[in-house]
Short mmCIF file of C-alpha atoms in Angstrom, two decimals:
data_model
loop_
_atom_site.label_atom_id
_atom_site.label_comp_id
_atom_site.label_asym_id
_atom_site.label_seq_id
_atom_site.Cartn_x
_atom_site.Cartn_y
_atom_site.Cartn_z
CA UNK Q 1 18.64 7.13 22.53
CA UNK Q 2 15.20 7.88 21.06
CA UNK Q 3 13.87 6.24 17.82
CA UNK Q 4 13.92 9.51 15.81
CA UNK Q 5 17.61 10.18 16.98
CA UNK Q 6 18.93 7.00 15.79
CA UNK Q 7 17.41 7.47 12.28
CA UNK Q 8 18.73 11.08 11.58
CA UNK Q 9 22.17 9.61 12.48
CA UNK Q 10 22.03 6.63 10.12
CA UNK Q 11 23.81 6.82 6.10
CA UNK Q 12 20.91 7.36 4.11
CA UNK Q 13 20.94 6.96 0.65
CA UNK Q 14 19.05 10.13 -1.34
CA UNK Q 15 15.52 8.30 -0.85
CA UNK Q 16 16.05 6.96 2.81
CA UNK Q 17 16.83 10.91 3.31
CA UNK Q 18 13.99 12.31 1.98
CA UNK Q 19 11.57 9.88 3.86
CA UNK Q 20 13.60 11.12 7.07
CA UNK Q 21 12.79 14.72 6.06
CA UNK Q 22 9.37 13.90 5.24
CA UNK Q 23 9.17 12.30 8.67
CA UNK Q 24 10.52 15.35 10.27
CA UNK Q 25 8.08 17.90 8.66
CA UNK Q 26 4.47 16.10 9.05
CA UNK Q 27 3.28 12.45 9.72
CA UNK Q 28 3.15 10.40 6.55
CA UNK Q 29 0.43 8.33 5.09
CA UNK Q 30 0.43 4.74 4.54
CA UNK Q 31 -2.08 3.20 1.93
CA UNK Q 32 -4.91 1.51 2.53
CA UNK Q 33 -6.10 -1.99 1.87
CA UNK Q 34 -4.65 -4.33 -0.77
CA UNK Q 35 -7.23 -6.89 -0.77
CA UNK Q 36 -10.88 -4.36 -0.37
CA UNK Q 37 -9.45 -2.49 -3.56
CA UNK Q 38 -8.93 -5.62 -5.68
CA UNK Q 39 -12.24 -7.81 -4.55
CA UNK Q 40 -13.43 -4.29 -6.15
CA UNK Q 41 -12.90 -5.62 -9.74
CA UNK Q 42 -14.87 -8.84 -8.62
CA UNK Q 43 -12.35 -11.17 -10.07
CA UNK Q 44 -13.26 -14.86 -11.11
CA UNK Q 45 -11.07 -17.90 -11.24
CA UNK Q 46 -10.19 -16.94 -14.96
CA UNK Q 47 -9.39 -13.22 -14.00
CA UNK Q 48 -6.76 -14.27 -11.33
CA UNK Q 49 -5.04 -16.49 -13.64
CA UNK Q 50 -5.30 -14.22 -16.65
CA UNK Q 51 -4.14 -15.74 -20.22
CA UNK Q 52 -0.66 -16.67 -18.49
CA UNK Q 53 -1.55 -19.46 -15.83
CA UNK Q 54 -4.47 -20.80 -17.31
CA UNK Q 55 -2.76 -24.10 -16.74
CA UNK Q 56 -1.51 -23.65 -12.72
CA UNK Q 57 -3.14 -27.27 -11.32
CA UNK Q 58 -4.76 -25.45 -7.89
CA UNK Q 59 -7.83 -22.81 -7.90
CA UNK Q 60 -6.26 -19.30 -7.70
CA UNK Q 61 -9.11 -17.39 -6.57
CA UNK Q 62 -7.99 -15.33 -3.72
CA UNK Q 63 -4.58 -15.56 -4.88
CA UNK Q 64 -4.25 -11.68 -4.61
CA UNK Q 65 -0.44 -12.00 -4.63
CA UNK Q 66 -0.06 -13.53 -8.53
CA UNK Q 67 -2.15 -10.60 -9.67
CA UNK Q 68 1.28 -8.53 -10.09
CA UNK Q 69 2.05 -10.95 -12.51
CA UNK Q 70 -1.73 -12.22 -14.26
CA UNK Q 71 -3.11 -8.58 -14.09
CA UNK Q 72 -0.61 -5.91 -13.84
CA UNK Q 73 -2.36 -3.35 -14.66
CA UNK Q 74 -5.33 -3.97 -11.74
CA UNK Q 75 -2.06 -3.71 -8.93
CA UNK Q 76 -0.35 -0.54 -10.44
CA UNK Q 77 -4.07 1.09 -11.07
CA UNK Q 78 -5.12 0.31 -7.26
CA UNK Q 79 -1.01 2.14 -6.59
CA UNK Q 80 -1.89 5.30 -8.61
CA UNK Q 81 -5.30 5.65 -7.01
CA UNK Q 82 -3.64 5.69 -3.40
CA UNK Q 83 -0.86 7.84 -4.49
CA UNK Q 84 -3.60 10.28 -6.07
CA UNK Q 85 -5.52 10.24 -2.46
CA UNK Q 86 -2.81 11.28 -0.61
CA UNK Q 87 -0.54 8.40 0.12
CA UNK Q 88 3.07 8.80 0.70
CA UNK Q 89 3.73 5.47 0.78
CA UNK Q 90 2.70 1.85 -1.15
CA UNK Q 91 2.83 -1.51 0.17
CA UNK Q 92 3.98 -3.87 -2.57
CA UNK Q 93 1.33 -6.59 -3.45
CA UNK Q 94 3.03 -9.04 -1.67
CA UNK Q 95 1.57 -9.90 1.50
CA UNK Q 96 1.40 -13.60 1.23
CA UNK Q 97 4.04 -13.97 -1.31
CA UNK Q 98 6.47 -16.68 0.51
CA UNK Q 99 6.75 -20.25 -0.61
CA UNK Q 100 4.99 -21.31 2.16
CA UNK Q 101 1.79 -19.12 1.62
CA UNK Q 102 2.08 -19.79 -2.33
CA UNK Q 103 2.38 -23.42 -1.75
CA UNK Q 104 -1.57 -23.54 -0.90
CA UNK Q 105 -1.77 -22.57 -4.69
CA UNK Q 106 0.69 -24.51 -6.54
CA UNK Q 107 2.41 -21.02 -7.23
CA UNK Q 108 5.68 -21.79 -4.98
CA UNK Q 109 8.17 -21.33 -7.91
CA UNK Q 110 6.70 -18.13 -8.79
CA UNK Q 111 7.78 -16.31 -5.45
CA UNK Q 112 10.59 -14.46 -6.92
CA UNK Q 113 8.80 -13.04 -9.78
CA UNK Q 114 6.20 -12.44 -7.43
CA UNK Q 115 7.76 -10.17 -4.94
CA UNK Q 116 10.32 -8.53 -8.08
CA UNK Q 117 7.36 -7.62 -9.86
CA UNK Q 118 5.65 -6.21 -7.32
CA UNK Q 119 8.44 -3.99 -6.10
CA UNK Q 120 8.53 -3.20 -9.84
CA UNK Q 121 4.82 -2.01 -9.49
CA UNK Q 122 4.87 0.08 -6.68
CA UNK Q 123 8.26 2.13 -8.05
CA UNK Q 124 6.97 2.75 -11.33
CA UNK Q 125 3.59 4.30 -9.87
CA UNK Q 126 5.79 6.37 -7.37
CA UNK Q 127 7.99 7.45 -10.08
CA UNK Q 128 4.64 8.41 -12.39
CA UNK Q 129 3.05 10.50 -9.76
CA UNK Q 130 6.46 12.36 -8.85
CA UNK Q 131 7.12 12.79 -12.49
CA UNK Q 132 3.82 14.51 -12.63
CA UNK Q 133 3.76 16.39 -9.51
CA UNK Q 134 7.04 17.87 -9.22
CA UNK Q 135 8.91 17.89 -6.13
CA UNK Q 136 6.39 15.29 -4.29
CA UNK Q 137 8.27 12.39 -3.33
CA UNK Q 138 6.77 8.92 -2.99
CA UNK Q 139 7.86 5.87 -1.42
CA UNK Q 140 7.59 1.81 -1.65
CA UNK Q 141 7.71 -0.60 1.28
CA UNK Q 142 7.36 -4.11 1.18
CA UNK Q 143 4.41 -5.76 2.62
CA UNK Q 144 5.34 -9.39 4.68
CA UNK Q 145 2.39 -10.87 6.46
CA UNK Q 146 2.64 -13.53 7.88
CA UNK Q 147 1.98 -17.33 6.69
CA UNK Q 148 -0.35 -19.59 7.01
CA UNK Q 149 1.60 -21.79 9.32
CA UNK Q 150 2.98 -21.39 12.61
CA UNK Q 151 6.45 -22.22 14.82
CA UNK Q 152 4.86 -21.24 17.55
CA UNK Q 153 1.21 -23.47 18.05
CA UNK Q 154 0.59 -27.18 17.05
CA UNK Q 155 -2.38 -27.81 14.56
CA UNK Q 156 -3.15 -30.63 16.34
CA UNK Q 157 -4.28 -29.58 20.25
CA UNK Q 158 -4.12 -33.33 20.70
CA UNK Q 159 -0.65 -33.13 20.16
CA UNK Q 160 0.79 -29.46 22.11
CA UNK Q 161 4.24 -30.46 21.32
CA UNK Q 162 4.23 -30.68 17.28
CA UNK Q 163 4.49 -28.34 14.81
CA UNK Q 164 4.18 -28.12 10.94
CA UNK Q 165 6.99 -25.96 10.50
CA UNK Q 166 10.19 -24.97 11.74
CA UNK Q 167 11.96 -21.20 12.46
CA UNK Q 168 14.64 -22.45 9.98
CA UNK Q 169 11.76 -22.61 7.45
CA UNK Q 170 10.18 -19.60 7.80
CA UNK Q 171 13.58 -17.75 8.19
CA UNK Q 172 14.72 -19.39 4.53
CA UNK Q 173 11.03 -17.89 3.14
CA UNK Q 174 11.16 -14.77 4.50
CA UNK Q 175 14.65 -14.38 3.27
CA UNK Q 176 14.33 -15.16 0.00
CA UNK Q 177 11.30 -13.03 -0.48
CA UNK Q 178 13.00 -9.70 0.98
CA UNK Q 179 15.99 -10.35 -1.31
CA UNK Q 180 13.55 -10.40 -4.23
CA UNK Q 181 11.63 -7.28 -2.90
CA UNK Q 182 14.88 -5.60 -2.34
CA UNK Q 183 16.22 -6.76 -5.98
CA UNK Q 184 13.16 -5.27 -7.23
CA UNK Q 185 13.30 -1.96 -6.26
#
């Protein structure tokens, strides 16, 4: 069975059916870059922590992921503008929001605000530009990347057998991120 076979024979909900019928008329368009439209706003250490995590022990430069949450309005600005170019669908700010990847920042216990907030984001700025341009339908999907550790290399070529992580680890922090993207939206 082909790809495009299976889909039109899966229980959509009203959304998963319109992307299907979107699919079926023309190709869609994905947005752009996440991380070239924020280092736009040339962010310091102080703008990534805004007036809420002034106190976080760990630099948070580069810590494009707790922007949902220090500087809303940067994330659902940078939506809006890919939306108003032509996207049909946003990633959610979220690409290194797991425990593991957030654990380089000190931010670990912030990964399901993270990801619900983001999710949050992306909906309302699909909602605002189909509530202005009536009968265009926009949609959200949930960015993963992956972290910054590995199951499947050793950091230590000295060493070819170890590793600094298991599957069961990444499994349990890709989980709970996709339940909080999926609560989110």
């Amino acid at each position: 069975m082909h790809l495009i076979d299976w889909i039109k024979k899966q229980k959509w909900n009203d959304r998963g059916r319109a992307l299907v019928d979107l699919l079926e008329q023309r190709i869609v368009i994905l947005d752009g870059a996440m991380g070239t439209m924020i280092q736009r706003h040339r962010l310091d250490e102080a703008g990534y922590r805004g007036d809420r995590f002034k106190d976080l022990s760990r630099p948070q430069k580069g810590n494009n992921d707790l922007l949902v949450l220090s500087q809303p309005e940067i994330i659902f600005d940078i939506h809006r503008q890919y939306l108003l170019a032509g996207a049909d669908i946003i990633e959610t700010n979220t690409f290194n929001a797991t425990s593991i990847s957030m654990a380089d920042f000190g931010a670990e216990s912030l990964v399901r605000e993270i990801n619900l907030q983001a999710a949050q984001l992306a909906k309302k700025a699909c909602l605002e530009i189909e509530n202005s341009q009536p009968g265009r339908k926009c949609f959200v999907a949930g960015s993963i990347g992956p972290t910054n550790r590995t199951a499947s290399l050793s950091p230590d070529v000295s060493n070819p057998g170890i590793r600094n992580i298991t599957f069961e680890e990444l499994a349990e922090a890709y989980r709970e991120q996709v339940e909080a993207l999926l609560d989110g939206g």
